[in-house]
Amino acid sequence: MAKFKLDEIDHQILDMLIENTRTPFTDIAKKLLISAGTVHVRVKKMEEAGIIIGSSLTLDYRKLGYSFIAYVGVYLQNTSQTKFVIERLNAIPFVTVAHITTGKFNIFCKVRAKDTQHAKEIIFRIDDIEGVSRTETMISLEESINDKKRLMHDIFNQL
Amino acid sequence: MAKFKLDEIDHQILDMLIENTRTPFTDIAKKLLISAGTVHVRVKKMEEAGIIIGSSLTLDYRKLGYSFIAYVGVYLQNTSQTKFVIERLNAIPFVTVAHITTGKFNIFCKVRAKDTQHAKEIIFRIDDIEGVSRTETMISLEESINDKKRLMHDIFNQL
Amino acid sequence: MAKFKLDEIDHQILDMLIENTRTPFTDIAKKLLISAGTVHVRVKKMEEAGIIIGSSLTLDYRKLGYSFIAYVGVYLQNTSQTKFVIERLNAIPFVTVAHITTGKFNIFCKVRAKDTQHAKEIIFRIDDIEGVSRTETMISLEESINDKKRLMHDIFNQL
Amino acid sequence: MAKFKLDEIDHQILDMLIENTRTPFTDIAKKLLISAGTVHVRVKKMEEAGIIIGSSLTLDYRKLGYSFIAYVGVYLQNTSQTKFVIERLNAIPFVTVAHITTGKFNIFCKVRAKDTQHAKEIIFRIDDIEGVSRTETMISLEESINDKKRLMHDIFNQL
Amino acid sequence: MAKFKLDEIDHQILDMLIENTRTPFTDIAKKLLISAGTVHVRVKKMEEAGIIIGSSLTLDYRKLGYSFIAYVGVYLQNTSQTKFVIERLNAIPFVTVAHITTGKFNIFCKVRAKDTQHAKEIIFRIDDIEGVSRTETMISLEESINDKKRLMHDIFNQL
Amino acid sequence: MAKFKLDEIDHQILDMLIENTRTPFTDIAKKLLISAGTVHVRVKKMEEAGIIIGSSLTLDYRKLGYSFIAYVGVYLQNTSQTKFVIERLNAIPFVTVAHITTGKFNIFCKVRAKDTQHAKEIIFRIDDIEGVSRTETMISLEESINDKKRLMHDIFNQL
Amino acid sequence: MAKFKLDEIDHQILDMLIENTRTPFTDIAKKLLISAGTVHVRVKKMEEAGIIIGSSLTLDYRKLGYSFIAYVGVYLQNTSQTKFVIERLNAIPFVTVAHITTGKFNIFCKVRAKDTQHAKEIIFRIDDIEGVSRTETMISLEESINDKKRLMHDIFNQL
Amino acid sequence: MAKFKLDEIDHQILDMLIENTRTPFTDIAKKLLISAGTVHVRVKKMEEAGIIIGSSLTLDYRKLGYSFIAYVGVYLQNTSQTKFVIERLNAIPFVTVAHITTGKFNIFCKVRAKDTQHAKEIIFRIDDIEGVSRTETMISLEESINDKKRLMHDIFNQL
C-alpha cells in the first residue's frame, strides 16, 4: 500500500502520455527541457514499478457494432464460489469489467453487446455459470462519460 | 448506425495496437508482410473514420493512491435535468464513467477515490448537484476484471 | 357487469373469426350449417352489444423496424393526476398499453421502440409529462408469448 | 434484421386494414386509385414476407367475463430453465403475453382472469411450474390504453 | 357470488346489532315498529343464509397484556404448500389474521404478542413451519383504527 | 400499562361470551355454578375497567357484496402529518384497520371493497389525502384466517 | 421484566462513574456527602443485581488501524439456524454487535475492519457460515455519534 | 492516518484494562513485572495520544427499563443537510449511534427506547428534524452480541 514516489517530472511525462500514448519521447523531452534518454529511463522505471501497466487504444465501440451496454449484478449461491465465477466471467470477452461488491450483489459486471438479442445470450451465459443463483440487469441508454484522462490529469497536477 | 467496413488487415493492425499502442508501425508492417506506409495510411483512415478515438495509458490506480472504487446510482428530480447533471458530473474528475440507465437509477456512475473519507466528499459533491434528489452507493471490494482487450481481440478475430 | 348471453353458435362464429378475421361469412355458414345471413346478423348483434369492438392486423414489429420492447413503471406525484397523465401517454403512439396498477407503480406501460436510442427518447418524453415524478424501466429480451387466441378459444370452448 | 422495403402504397394499404381488417380490397383499391388486384398482390407479398402475420378480433374481455388483469413477474431457479418454463406458460391460455426480461424478473407475463379467485388459481398454476422459484403479482385497476393502431398509423405515416 | 337480498328492515336490524350484539330483540322491535317475533325470524334467516356468522366481544388487548402487534409477510418455497402452511398458522393462536396475497409475499399475517420477546418466539415458530422459506416483519407502533362498524353502517345505509 | 387482575371466573365468563356474545347470563351462571347476578356484576366490572369495549356481529362480507380485500401501505410526506392523515382515513368507512408502522410504510391499512373498480376509487381517495405522498397496494387473494377467538381462548386458558 | 429499584443516590453514583469509571470512590463520596463505604456497598449491590455488568475502555479504533466500519445484514436459509449462526459470528472478533431483527434481515451485525480488503475477508467469512444464504453490506462513511453517556445521563436524571 | 506505535507492554496493559477498567495499576504492574509508575506513564501517554479516549460502564439496559432497540435509516432531502441533522440527532439522547452511510440511507442510527410507545415518539422526533425526508425502522428482537472486547483482545494479541 506504500506509494511509489513520483516527482514533478514523472507527473509531466505521464500527463503527456495520458493524452496520447504515441507521443514521441523526443517531443516530451523538448517540452520538459530534458533529454529523450531521461524520458526513456523514467518511463521504464514507472513500468518496472508497475505504475504504468500498459497502453490501449480507445475505439468507438458503436462503430465496431457494439452499441449495447448493460450492467449485470450477480448473486452467488455462496461467496466461496467467488473466485471460480470470476474466472468463468473472464472467459466471456463481452464482460469488460467485474467487481466484487458490497450491497445486494456479490459481483457486478459491465457487458458490451451488439444488440438486445446478443445481450440476452451473454446474460444467459452468465446465468448458467455454476454457482450463480440469479442476475439482475440494468441497461445503459447512453454512455455519457467514459474518460479516465480527467482523473489522471487531476492526479498529476495535484502535486 | 451504418458500420464502417474494416478488412482483415485493419483487424490485424488493431489487434496488435490494442496489445501495445506504442508498437512501431515497422514492426506491424513486418509481421503482416505489408509496408509501414500502408500501416500508417490505414491507421490514419481508421482515425478519420472515428473508429480509433485515441489511446491511453493503463495505470495502476492503487499505486497512485486511488484504491477506492464505488458505483453511485443517481436519482434525478426530473429527467429533463439529465443533460445538466451529466455536465456537472463531468466537472468532477473522480467520476470516470457515467451512464443514463434503465431501472431504478437515472444515471449510474463509477467513482475512483483515495479512501472512505475521500469517497464521502465525492458522493456529497454529487448529491449536491442541482436536480439530484438522491444517490445510492455500492462499494467495490475488489476490481477483478477491467480489460477491454479480450473483447477487442474477439471482435477482430471474429471476421 | 351483467354478461351478454352468447350461445353455442355465437361461440363457434367467434372461434373462427378469431383465427382469421377475413374468413368469408359464407365459409363460416357452411361449416356451421347455417345461412350466411344468420352469421351476418349474429356478428352484427355482437358488434352492437360491444362484444366485438373491432379487428386488427397482427404485424411483425421487428420487420417494421420496431424490435425494442420495454415496460415502464410510472410513479405519479399525486394520483389525482392519473387521468391527465393517461391522456398524455395516449398522445405517444409508442405507448401501446397502459394500466393503472396496484403495487409500487401508479401506471404501468408497454413501449415499443426502434432501438435503445429511440427508447431513451420515449422514456424521456414520459418522464417529462407533468405530474410524473419518476419512471423505472424493464427491458424485454424476447417476446416469447403474445397471443390472445389461446385465451379466446378457451373461453369459446368452455361453454 | 434487414427490413423488407415497404413503399408508400403498401403503407396506405396497411393503414386502412389496421383500422378494419375486413375492409373489402375493392374499397381500398378505390381509395388509393389502384386496382383491387394490386391490393391483393401486395397484401399477399406482405404476408409472404412475414410482415402481416394474421389478423384478430378485438373483443371486450369484460363482456366475456374476464375483467381481471394481472402482471406476474416470475423468478426462475436457473435461467437454463427459461425455454422449458415458457413452454409451460404457453399451455396456460390465461397467460396472453410473456417476455424474457432484464431487471429483477426472469420472465414477465400478462394474465387475464375472471376474478380474484380465478387469478389465484392461475398464479398458483404458474408458481407450480417446475423451475419457477417465486412470482410477484401486480394487479391492474384499469386498462387505460390497449391500442396498437396509434403506433401502426405513426409507422405508416412516417415514411 | 349471487347476493342474498336483504331489505330495508334487515338492514336496520343489522345496523342496531352491529352497535351492540346484546341489544334485546324487543328493543329492536319497538324501534322498528315491528314484532319481536319478526326480528327473531329475520335474524334466524340471516344466520341460516350465512350472512350473520356469529358475534364476538371487542376486548382491549393491551389490558389483557397483549400490546404488541406485528404484520408478518411469509415467503413459501412453493405455493403448493400454501394450504399446509395456512393450517399450521391456524394452530398458532397469536396469528389472528392470514391472507394469501399478491405482491412479494405469499401469505401475510397479523400477529398479536405480549412483547418483543414473545413476538420473537412467534415469528420463529412461523419461520420453522415446513415450506416457509423466509419471513419479513413490520411492527405496529400504534393501532389507530380497528373498526368494522363504520363499514357496516355504510353498507346498511347505502340501500 | 398495569394489568387489571382477572380471576379464573372472569376468564371463564369471557371464554363463553367470546364464543357467542348473546349467550344468556343464566346459561353462563348455570355452567359456572354461580348466580346470574354474579355474572352480571363481573361483566359490568370488566366493561367499566375497559377490558370489554363492546361486542360486534361477525358478518360474511362476501355475502354483503364486499369480496375484495387489500392492504395499502401509505408513505407520508412528513410524519408530523400522521395524526391528520389517520383522521382522514377514519372518515373512509372502507378502511377497517390502520396502523402506524415501522419499516418502509408510515401507515398501513386494511381496505374492504366491492370489486377492483371500487378498490381503485378507495385507493385514489387515500392517495388524495393531503400529506400522503404515495401508496402501495397488496391484494388479498383469499382471507384464510380471521379469527380472534383462538387467541382469546388461549389467553383465558393460560392462567 | 420487573425493574430493580434504584434511588437518587444510586443514580448519582452511576452518573459519575459513567463519565469516568476510574473515578475514586472517595471522590464520589465527597461529592454526594456520603461515606466511601456507602459508595462501595451500593456499587457492589448494583453489580450483584446485574445492573452494572462491567466497564470498558473507549479506544480510538482509527488510531489502532481499524478505520473501516460496515453494517452487514444476514439472510438465513432457515431461522432454526439462528442460534448456531450467532455462535459462529461470535467467533469472529471483528463482529462487535449482532442483533436478531425484524424486517428483511434475520441477523444484522456491525463489523470493524482495517480497510476494504480486510472487510472483504470478514464478509466472506460471514457468508461462508453454514446456514447463511446471503449478506448485504452497508458501509459507514463516518461514525458521527457513538455515545451511550447521553442516554445514561438522561436516564439517571429522569427520576 | 499514521498509527501511533504501541509496543508489546502497551498492548498487555490495554488488554487488562479492557477487561476491567478499574483494575488497579499495581495489579497490572505485578502481572507484567514492571513498576506501577511505568503503567501510569504509559496509560497517560496513550491518553495523550488519543488512543484511550475514556472509559465507560457497561450497564444492563433492560434492567434500567430500556429493552427496546431499533435501527433507524434516515433519508435526507439533501446531503448538504447532513451535518445539521447529525447535530439534531445528537440532541436526542436515545440515539446512541449514528453513521453517515453508503447504500440507500444517508444516515443510519441505533435507538434505545423503553417500549413500543417510546420508540414511536423517538422515531417521530427524528422524522420531524428539518431536512429529514423519510425514515425506515428495523426492530431488534434480541441483541445477541455487543462486545468490543473480543476485537480489542484480537488487536492486542496480533502483534
PDB file of C-alpha atoms in Angstrom, chain E residues 93-146:
ATOM      1  CA  PRO E  93     -53.463 -18.682  18.280  1.00  0.00           C
ATOM      2  CA  PHE E  94     -51.405 -15.475  18.101  1.00  0.00           C
ATOM      3  CA  VAL E  95     -51.890 -15.380  14.326  1.00  0.00           C
ATOM      4  CA  THR E  96     -55.270 -13.655  14.265  1.00  0.00           C
ATOM      5  CA  VAL E  97     -55.440 -12.928  10.541  1.00  0.00           C
ATOM      6  CA  ALA E  98     -53.810 -14.569   7.493  1.00  0.00           C
ATOM      7  CA  HIS E  99     -54.237 -13.774   3.810  1.00  0.00           C
ATOM      8  CA  ILE E 100     -52.957 -15.328   0.624  1.00  0.00           C
ATOM      9  CA  THR E 101     -51.707 -12.238  -1.204  1.00  0.00           C
ATOM     10  CA  THR E 102     -50.360 -10.850  -4.452  1.00  0.00           C
ATOM     11  CA  GLY E 103     -47.145  -8.903  -4.379  1.00  0.00           C
ATOM     12  CA  LYS E 104     -43.960 -10.061  -2.815  1.00  0.00           C
ATOM     13  CA  PHE E 105     -45.376 -12.205  -0.020  1.00  0.00           C
ATOM     14  CA  ASN E 106     -47.249 -15.477  -0.479  1.00  0.00           C
ATOM     15  CA  ILE E 107     -49.042 -15.193   2.845  1.00  0.00           C
ATOM     16  CA  PHE E 108     -49.471 -12.130   5.002  1.00  0.00           C
ATOM     17  CA  CYS E 109     -50.424 -12.458   8.712  1.00  0.00           C
ATOM     18  CA  LYS E 110     -51.301 -10.299  11.650  1.00  0.00           C
ATOM     19  CA  VAL E 111     -49.746 -11.371  14.925  1.00  0.00           C
ATOM     20  CA  ARG E 112     -50.631 -10.234  18.458  1.00  0.00           C
ATOM     21  CA  ALA E 113     -47.988 -10.784  21.129  1.00  0.00           C
ATOM     22  CA  LYS E 114     -47.227  -9.738  24.675  1.00  0.00           C
ATOM     23  CA  ASP E 115     -43.898  -8.058  23.975  1.00  0.00           C
ATOM     24  CA  THR E 116     -40.760  -8.149  21.807  1.00  0.00           C
ATOM     25  CA  GLN E 117     -39.537 -11.412  23.332  1.00  0.00           C
ATOM     26  CA  HIS E 118     -42.905 -13.084  22.770  1.00  0.00           C
ATOM     27  CA  ALA E 119     -43.075 -11.719  19.217  1.00  0.00           C
ATOM     28  CA  LYS E 120     -39.664 -13.240  18.506  1.00  0.00           C
ATOM     29  CA  GLU E 121     -40.883 -16.656  19.680  1.00  0.00           C
ATOM     30  CA  ILE E 122     -43.993 -16.456  17.472  1.00  0.00           C
ATOM     31  CA  ILE E 123     -42.018 -15.290  14.428  1.00  0.00           C
ATOM     32  CA  PHE E 124     -39.550 -18.134  14.935  1.00  0.00           C
ATOM     33  CA  ARG E 125     -42.440 -20.566  15.193  1.00  0.00           C
ATOM     34  CA  ILE E 126     -43.764 -19.297  11.849  1.00  0.00           C
ATOM     35  CA  ASP E 127     -40.281 -19.430  10.322  1.00  0.00           C
ATOM     36  CA  ASP E 128     -39.968 -23.041  11.358  1.00  0.00           C
ATOM     37  CA  ILE E 129     -43.113 -24.221   9.604  1.00  0.00           C
ATOM     38  CA  GLU E 130     -42.125 -26.651   6.863  1.00  0.00           C
ATOM     39  CA  GLY E 131     -42.418 -24.945   3.493  1.00  0.00           C
ATOM     40  CA  VAL E 132     -41.792 -21.417   4.811  1.00  0.00           C
ATOM     41  CA  SER E 133     -38.596 -20.093   3.288  1.00  0.00           C
ATOM     42  CA  ARG E 134     -38.388 -16.662   4.878  1.00  0.00           C
ATOM     43  CA  THR E 135     -40.485 -14.075   6.739  1.00  0.00           C
ATOM     44  CA  GLU E 136     -40.354 -10.315   6.929  1.00  0.00           C
ATOM     45  CA  THR E 137     -41.861  -8.427   9.861  1.00  0.00           C
ATOM     46  CA  MET E 138     -43.336  -4.949  10.140  1.00  0.00           C
ATOM     47  CA  ILE E 139     -44.146  -3.774  13.645  1.00  0.00           C
ATOM     48  CA  SER E 140     -47.159  -1.674  14.601  1.00  0.00           C
ATOM     49  CA  LEU E 141     -46.304   1.380  16.655  1.00  0.00           C
ATOM     50  CA  GLU E 142     -49.963   2.187  17.184  1.00  0.00           C
ATOM     51  CA  GLU E 143     -53.255   0.617  16.132  1.00  0.00           C
ATOM     52  CA  SER E 144     -55.021   3.808  15.153  1.00  0.00           C
ATOM     53  CA  ILE E 145     -58.139   2.336  13.571  1.00  0.00           C
ATOM     54  CA  ASN E 146     -59.700  -1.093  14.064  1.00  0.00           C
TER      55      ASN E 146
END
